[in-house]
PDB file of C-alpha atoms in Angstrom:
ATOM      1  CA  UNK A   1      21.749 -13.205 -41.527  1.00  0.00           C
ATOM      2  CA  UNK A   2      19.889 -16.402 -41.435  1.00  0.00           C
ATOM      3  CA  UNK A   3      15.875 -16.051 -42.512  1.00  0.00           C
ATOM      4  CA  UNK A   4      13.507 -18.730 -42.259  1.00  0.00           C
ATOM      5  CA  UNK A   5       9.952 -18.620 -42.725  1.00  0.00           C
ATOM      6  CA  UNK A   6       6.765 -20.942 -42.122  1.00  0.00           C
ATOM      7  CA  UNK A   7       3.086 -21.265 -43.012  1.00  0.00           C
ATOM      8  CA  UNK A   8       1.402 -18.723 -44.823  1.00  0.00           C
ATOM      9  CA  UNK A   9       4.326 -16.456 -44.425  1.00  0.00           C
ATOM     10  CA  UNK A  10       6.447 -19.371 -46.342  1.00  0.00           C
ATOM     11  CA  UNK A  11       3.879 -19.495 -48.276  1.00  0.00           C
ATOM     12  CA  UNK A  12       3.598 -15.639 -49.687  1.00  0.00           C
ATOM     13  CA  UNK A  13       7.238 -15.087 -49.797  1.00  0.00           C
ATOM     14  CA  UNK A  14       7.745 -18.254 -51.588  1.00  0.00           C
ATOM     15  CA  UNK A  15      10.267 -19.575 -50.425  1.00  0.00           C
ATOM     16  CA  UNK A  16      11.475 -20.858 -46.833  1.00  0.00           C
ATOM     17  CA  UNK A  17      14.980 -19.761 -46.149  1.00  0.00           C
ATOM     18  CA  UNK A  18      17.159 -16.606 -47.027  1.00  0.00           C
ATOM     19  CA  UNK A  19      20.780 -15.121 -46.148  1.00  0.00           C
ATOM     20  CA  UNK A  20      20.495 -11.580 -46.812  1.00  0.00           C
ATOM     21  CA  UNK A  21      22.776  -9.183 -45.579  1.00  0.00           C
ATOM     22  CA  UNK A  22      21.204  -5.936 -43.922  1.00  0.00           C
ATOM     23  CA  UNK A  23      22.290  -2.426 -44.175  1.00  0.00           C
ATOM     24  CA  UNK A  24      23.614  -1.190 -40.808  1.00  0.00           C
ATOM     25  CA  UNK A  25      20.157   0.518 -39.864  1.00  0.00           C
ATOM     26  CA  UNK A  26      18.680  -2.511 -39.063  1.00  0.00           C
ATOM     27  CA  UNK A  27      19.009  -3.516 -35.488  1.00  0.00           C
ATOM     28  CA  UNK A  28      16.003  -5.020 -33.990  1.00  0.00           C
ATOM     29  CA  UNK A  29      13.521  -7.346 -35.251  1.00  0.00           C
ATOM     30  CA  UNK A  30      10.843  -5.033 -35.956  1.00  0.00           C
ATOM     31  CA  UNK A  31      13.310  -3.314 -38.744  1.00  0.00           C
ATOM     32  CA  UNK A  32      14.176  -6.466 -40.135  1.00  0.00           C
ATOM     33  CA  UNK A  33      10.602  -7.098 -40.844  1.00  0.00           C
ATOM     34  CA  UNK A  34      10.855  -3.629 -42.156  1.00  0.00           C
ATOM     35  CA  UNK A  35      13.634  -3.907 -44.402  1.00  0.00           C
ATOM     36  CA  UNK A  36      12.279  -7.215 -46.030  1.00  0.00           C
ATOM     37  CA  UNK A  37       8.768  -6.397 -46.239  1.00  0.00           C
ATOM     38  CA  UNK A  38      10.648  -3.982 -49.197  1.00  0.00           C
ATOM     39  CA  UNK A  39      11.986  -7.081 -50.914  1.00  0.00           C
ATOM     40  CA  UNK A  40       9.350  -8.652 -53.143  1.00  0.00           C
ATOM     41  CA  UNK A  41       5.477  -8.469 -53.457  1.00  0.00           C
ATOM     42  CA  UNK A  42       5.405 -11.550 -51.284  1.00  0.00           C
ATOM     43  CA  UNK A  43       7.436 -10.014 -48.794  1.00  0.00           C
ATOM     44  CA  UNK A  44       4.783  -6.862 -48.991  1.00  0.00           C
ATOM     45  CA  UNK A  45       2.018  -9.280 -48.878  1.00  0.00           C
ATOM     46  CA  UNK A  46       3.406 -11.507 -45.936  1.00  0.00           C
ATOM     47  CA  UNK A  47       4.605  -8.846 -43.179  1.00  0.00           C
ATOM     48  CA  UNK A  48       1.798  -6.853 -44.060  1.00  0.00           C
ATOM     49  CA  UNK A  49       0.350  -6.905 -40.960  1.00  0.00           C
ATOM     50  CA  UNK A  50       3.409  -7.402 -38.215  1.00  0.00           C
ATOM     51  CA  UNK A  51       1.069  -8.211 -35.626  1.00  0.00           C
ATOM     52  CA  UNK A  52      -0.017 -11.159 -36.734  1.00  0.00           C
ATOM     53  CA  UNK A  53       3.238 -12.464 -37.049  1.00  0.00           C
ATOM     54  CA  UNK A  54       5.403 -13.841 -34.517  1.00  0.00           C
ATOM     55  CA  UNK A  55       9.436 -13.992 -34.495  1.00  0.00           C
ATOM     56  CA  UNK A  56      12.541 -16.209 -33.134  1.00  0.00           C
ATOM     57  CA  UNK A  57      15.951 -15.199 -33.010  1.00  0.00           C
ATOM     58  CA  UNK A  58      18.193 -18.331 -32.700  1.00  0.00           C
ATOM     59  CA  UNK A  59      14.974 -20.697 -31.986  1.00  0.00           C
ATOM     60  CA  UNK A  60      13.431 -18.714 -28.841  1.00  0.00           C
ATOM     61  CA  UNK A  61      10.589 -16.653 -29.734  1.00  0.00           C
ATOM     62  CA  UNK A  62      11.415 -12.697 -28.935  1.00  0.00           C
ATOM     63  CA  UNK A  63       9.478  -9.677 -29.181  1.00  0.00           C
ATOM     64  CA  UNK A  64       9.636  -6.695 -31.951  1.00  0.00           C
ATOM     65  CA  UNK A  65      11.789  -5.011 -29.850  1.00  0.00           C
ATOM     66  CA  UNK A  66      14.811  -7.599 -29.604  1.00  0.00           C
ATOM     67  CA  UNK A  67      18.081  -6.868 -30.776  1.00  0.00           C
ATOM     68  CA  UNK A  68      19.046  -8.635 -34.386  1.00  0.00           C
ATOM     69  CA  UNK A  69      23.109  -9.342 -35.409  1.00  0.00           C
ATOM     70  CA  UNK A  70      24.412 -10.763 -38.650  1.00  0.00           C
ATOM     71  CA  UNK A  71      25.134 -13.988 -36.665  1.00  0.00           C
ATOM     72  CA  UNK A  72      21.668 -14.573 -35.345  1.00  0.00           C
ATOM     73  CA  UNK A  73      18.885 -16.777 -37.074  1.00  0.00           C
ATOM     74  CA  UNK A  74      15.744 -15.415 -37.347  1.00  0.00           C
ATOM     75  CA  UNK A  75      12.301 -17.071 -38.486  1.00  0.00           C
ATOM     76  CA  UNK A  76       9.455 -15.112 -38.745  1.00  0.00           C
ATOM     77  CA  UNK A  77       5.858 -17.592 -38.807  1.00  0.00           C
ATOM     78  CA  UNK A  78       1.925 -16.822 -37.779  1.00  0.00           C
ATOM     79  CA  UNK A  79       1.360 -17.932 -34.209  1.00  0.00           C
ATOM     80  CA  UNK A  80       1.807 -21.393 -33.363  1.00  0.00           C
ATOM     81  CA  UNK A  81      -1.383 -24.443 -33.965  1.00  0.00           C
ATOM     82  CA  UNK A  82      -0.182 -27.308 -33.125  1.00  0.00           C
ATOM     83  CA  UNK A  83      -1.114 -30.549 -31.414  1.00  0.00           C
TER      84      UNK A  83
ATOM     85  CA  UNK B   1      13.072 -40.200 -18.376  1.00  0.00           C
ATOM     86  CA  UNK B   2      11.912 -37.310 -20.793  1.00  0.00           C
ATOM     87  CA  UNK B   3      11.233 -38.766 -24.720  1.00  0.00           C
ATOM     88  CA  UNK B   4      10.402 -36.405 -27.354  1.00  0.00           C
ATOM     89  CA  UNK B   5       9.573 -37.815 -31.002  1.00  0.00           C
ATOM     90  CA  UNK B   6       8.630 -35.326 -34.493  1.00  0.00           C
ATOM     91  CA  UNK B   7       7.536 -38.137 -36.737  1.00  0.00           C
ATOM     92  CA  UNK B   8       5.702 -38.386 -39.656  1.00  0.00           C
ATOM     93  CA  UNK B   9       4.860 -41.989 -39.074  1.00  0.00           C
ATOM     94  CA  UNK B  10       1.665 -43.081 -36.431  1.00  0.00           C
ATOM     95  CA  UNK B  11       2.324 -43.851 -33.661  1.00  0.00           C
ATOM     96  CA  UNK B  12       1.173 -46.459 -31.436  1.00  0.00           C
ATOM     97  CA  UNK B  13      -0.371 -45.787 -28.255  1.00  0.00           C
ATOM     98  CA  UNK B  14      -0.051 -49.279 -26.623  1.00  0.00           C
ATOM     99  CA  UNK B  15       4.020 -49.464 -26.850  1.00  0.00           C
ATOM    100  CA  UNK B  16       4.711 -45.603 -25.802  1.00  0.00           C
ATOM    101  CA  UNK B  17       2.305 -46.665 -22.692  1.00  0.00           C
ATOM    102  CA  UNK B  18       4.379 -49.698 -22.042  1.00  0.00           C
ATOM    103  CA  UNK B  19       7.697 -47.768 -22.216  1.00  0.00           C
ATOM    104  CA  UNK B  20       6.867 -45.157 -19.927  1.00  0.00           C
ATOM    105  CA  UNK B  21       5.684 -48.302 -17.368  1.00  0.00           C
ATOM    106  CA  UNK B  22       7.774 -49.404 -14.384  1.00  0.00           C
ATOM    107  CA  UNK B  23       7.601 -50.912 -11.006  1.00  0.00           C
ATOM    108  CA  UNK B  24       7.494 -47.415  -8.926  1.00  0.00           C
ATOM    109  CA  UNK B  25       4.682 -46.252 -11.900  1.00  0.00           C
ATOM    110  CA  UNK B  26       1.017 -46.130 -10.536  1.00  0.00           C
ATOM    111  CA  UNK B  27      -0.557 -43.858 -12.669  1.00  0.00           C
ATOM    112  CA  UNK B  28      -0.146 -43.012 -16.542  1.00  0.00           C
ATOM    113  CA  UNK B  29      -2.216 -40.216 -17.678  1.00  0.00           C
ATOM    114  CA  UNK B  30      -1.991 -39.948 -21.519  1.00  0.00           C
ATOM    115  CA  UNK B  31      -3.929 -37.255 -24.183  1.00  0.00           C
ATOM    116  CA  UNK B  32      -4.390 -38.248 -28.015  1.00  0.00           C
ATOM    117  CA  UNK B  33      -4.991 -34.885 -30.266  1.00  0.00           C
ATOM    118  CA  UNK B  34      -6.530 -35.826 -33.178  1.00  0.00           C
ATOM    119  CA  UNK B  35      -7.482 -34.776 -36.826  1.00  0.00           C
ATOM    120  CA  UNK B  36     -10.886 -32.928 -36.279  1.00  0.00           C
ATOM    121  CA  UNK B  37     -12.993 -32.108 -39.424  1.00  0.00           C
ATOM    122  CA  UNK B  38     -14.196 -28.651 -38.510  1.00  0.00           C
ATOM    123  CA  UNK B  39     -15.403 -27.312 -41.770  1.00  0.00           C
ATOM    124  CA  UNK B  40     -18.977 -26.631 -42.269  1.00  0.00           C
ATOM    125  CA  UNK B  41     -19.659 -29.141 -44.713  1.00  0.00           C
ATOM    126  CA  UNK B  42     -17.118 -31.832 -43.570  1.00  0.00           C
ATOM    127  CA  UNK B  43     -15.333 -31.927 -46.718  1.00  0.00           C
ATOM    128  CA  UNK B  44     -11.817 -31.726 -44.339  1.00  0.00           C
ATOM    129  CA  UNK B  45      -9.398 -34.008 -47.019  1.00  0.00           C
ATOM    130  CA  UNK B  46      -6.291 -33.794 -44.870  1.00  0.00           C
ATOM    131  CA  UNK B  47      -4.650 -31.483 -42.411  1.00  0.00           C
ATOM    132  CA  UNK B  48      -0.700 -31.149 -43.310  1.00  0.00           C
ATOM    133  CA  UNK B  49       1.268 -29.953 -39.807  1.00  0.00           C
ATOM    134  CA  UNK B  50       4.888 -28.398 -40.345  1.00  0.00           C
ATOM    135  CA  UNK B  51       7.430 -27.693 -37.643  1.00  0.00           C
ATOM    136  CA  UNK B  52      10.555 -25.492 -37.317  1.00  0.00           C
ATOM    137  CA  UNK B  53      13.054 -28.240 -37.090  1.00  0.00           C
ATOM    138  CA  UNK B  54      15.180 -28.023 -34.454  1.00  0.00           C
ATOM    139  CA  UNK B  55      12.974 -25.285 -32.236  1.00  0.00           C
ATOM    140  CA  UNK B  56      10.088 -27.406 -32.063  1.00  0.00           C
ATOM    141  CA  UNK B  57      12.456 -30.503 -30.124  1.00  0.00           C
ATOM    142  CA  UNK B  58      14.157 -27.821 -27.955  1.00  0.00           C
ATOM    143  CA  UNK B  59      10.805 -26.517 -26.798  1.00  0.00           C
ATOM    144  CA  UNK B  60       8.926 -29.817 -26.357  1.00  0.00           C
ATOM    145  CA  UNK B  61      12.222 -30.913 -24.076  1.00  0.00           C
ATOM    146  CA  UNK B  62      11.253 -27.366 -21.913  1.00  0.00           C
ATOM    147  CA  UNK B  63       7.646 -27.787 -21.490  1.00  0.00           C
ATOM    148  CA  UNK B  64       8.508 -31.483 -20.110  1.00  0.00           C
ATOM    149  CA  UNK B  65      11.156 -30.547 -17.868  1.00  0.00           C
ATOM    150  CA  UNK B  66       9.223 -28.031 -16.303  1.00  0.00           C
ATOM    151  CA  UNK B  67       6.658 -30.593 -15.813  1.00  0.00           C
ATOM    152  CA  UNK B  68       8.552 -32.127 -13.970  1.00  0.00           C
ATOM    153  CA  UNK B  69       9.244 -29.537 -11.794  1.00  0.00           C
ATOM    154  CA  UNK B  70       6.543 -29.066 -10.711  1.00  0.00           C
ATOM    155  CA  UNK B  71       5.179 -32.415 -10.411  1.00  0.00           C
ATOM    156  CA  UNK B  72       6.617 -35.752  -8.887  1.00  0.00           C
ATOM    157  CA  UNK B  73       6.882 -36.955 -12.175  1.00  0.00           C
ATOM    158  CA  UNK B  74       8.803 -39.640 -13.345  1.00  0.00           C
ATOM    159  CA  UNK B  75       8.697 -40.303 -16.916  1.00  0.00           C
ATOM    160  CA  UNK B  76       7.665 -38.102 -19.870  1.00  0.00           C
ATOM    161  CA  UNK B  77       6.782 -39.141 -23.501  1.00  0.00           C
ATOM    162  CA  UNK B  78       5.909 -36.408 -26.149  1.00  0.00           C
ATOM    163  CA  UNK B  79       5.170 -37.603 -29.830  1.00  0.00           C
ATOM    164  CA  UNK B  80       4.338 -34.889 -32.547  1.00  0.00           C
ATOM    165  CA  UNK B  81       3.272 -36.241 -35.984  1.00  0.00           C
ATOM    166  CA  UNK B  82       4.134 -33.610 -39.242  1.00  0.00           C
ATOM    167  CA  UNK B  83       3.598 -34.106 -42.451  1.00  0.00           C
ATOM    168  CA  UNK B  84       0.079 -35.277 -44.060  1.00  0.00           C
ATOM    169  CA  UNK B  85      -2.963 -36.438 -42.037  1.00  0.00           C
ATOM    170  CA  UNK B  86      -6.492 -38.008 -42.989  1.00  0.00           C
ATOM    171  CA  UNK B  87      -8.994 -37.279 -40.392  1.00  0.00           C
ATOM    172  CA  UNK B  88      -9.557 -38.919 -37.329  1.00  0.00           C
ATOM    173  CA  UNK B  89      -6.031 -39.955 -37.313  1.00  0.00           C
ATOM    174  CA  UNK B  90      -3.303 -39.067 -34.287  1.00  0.00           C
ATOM    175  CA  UNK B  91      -1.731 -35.851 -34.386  1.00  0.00           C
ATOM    176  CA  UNK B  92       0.260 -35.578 -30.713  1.00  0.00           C
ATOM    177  CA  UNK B  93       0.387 -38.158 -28.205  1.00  0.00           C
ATOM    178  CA  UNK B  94       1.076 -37.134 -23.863  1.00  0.00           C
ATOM    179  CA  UNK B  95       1.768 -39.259 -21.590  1.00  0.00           C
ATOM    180  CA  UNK B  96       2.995 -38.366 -18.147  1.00  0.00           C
ATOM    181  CA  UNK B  97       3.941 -41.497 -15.745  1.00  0.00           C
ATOM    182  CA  UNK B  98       3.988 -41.012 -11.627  1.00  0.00           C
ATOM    183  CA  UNK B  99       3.605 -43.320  -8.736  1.00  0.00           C
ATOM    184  CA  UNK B 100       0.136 -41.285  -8.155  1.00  0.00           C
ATOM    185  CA  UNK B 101      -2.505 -40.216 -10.587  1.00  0.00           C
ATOM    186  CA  UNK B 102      -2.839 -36.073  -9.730  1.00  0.00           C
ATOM    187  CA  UNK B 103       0.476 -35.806 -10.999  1.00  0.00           C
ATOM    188  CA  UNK B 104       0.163 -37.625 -13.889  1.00  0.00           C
ATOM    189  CA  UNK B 105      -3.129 -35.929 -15.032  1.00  0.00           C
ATOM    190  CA  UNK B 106      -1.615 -32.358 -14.070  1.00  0.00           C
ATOM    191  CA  UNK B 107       1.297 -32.817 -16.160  1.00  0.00           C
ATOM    192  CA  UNK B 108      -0.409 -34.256 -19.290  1.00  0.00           C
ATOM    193  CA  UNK B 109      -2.707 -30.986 -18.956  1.00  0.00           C
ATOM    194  CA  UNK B 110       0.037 -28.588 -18.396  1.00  0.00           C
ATOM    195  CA  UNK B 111       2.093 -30.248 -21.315  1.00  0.00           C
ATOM    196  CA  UNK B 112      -0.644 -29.745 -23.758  1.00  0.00           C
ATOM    197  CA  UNK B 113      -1.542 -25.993 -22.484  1.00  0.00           C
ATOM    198  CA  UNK B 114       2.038 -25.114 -22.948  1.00  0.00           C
ATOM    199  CA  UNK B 115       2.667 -26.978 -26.471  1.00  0.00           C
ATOM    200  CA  UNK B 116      -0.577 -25.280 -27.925  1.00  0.00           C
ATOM    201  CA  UNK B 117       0.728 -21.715 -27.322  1.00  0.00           C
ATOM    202  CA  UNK B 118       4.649 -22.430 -27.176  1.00  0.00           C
ATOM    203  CA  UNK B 119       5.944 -24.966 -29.774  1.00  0.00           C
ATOM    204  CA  UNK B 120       6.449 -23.766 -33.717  1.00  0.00           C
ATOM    205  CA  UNK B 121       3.812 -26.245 -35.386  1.00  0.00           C
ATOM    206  CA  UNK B 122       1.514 -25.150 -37.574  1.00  0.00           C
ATOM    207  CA  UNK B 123      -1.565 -26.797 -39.283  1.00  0.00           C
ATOM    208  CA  UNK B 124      -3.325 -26.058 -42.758  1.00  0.00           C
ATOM    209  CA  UNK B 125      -6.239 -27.589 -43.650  1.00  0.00           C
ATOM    210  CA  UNK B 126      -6.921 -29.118 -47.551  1.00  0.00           C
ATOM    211  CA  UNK B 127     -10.954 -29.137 -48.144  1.00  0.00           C
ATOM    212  CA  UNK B 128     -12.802 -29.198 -51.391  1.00  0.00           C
ATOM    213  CA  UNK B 129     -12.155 -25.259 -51.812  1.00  0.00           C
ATOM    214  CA  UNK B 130      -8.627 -25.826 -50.863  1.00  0.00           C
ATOM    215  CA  UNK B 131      -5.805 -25.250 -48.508  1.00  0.00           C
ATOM    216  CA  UNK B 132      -5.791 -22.512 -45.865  1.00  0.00           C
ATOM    217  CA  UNK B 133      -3.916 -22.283 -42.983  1.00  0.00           C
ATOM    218  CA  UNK B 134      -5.496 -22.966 -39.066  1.00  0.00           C
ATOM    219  CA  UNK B 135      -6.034 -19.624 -36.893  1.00  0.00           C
ATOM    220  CA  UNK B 136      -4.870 -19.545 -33.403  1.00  0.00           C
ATOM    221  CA  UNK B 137      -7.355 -19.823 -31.016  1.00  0.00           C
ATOM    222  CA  UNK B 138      -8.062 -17.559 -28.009  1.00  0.00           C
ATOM    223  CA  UNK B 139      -9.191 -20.399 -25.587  1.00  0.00           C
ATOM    224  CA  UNK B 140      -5.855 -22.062 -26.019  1.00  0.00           C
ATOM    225  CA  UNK B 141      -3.938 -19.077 -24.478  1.00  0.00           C
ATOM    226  CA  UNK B 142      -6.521 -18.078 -22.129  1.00  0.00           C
ATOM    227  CA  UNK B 143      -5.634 -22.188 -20.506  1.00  0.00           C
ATOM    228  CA  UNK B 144      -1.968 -20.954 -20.729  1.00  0.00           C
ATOM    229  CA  UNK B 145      -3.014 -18.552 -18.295  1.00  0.00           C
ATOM    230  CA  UNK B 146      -4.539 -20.974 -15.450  1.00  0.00           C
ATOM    231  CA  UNK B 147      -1.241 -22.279 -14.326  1.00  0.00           C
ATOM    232  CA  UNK B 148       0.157 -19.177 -12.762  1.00  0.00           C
ATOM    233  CA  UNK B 149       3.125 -21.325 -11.301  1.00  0.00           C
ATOM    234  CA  UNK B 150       5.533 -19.770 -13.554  1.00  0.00           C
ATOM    235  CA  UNK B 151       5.148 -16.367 -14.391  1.00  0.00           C
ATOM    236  CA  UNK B 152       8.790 -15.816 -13.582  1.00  0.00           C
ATOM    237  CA  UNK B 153       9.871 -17.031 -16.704  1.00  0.00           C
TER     238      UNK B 153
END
């Protein structure tokens, strides 16, 4: 699976893109964070706190709730401040 | 016509007016965000905006359409700077072109309302102390809110 991340999340893991490969336990967005939260001390530090954190599963944002496949790319980034 | 532009470079106001011009065009309402020093002690050095490339386009292209859905709008223009900004420069330029001004005004509001809460950008701020990264800000989803046209989506 796809992984990108942005802003502070970028930012603690260190890094803004990974292709991990989950175990088979992992099927919604909320276990993803989850599972990779487990990864590093970055990982621990950025999904922390999963509400302030918002997710996109092939570019649309979803909620923690969505379904997740090994096809799908998913970014996980604070909520949006632009323009 | 819908134009959407992620730039780093400034853009200029004058020319993205003149493109969205025509002979049916009354009205061009247009909205300039810009860099805002809001620390205390206005030591803001620069404000660096990143995007998820790709999403950010896709989303910009769906706030305009359903602009234009809703209003008799003929032209859209949508320019988002990234990268590294001093203060008081351009971050986003709106402009919304009709043959009447409501329109025009509506949509440039509705655009903005939508981009603040919907489209992956992201700001962090480089003072003195250093860089942290811009909270979101209730008000801007509480103006989501006011255009209940849409809730079906």
């Amino acid at each position: 699976m796809k992984i990108y991340y942005f802003a502070w999340v970028r930012d603690y893991i260190g890094y803004p893109y990974e292709n991990i490969s989950c175990p088979k336990t992992v099927t919604t967005i909320e276990q993803l964070a989850q599972y990779l939260k487990d990864q590093s001390d970055g990982h621990r530090r950025a999904f922390q706190d999963l509400s302030s954190i918002r997710a996109a599963k092939n570019q649309k944002f979803v909620a923690n709730d969505s379904e997740v496949a090994d096809t799908d790319e998913v970014a996980f980034f604070p909520p949006v401040t632009g323009g | 016509m819908i134009k959407i532009s992620i730039q780093n470079e400034e853009f200029d106001v004058t020319a993205e007016i003149k493109q969205l011009s025509s002979k049916s065009i009354g009205a061009i309402a247009t909205f300039c965000g810009m860099v805002r020093d809001s620390s205390k002690d206005s030591s803001l050095i620069s404000l660096t905006l990143e995007h998820y490339p790709g999403m950010s386009e896709a989303t910009l292209e769906e706030i305009a359409q359903k602009a234009k859905k809703e209003w008799p709008i003929d032209s859209i223009t949508i320019v988002h700077r990234v990268g590294r900004l001093k203060p008081e420069e351009m971050i986003v330029f709106v402009g919304c072109a009709s043959a009447h001004r409501h329109a025009a005004f509506d949509g440039c509001q509705y655009i903005m309302d939508y981009l603040k809460t919907d489209a992956p950008f992201w700001k962090a701020e480089e003072t003195k102390d250093g860089r942290t990264w811009v909270s979101e800000r209730e008000n801007d989803k509480a103006a989501k809110k006011r255009w209940h046209l849409e809730e079906s989506n």
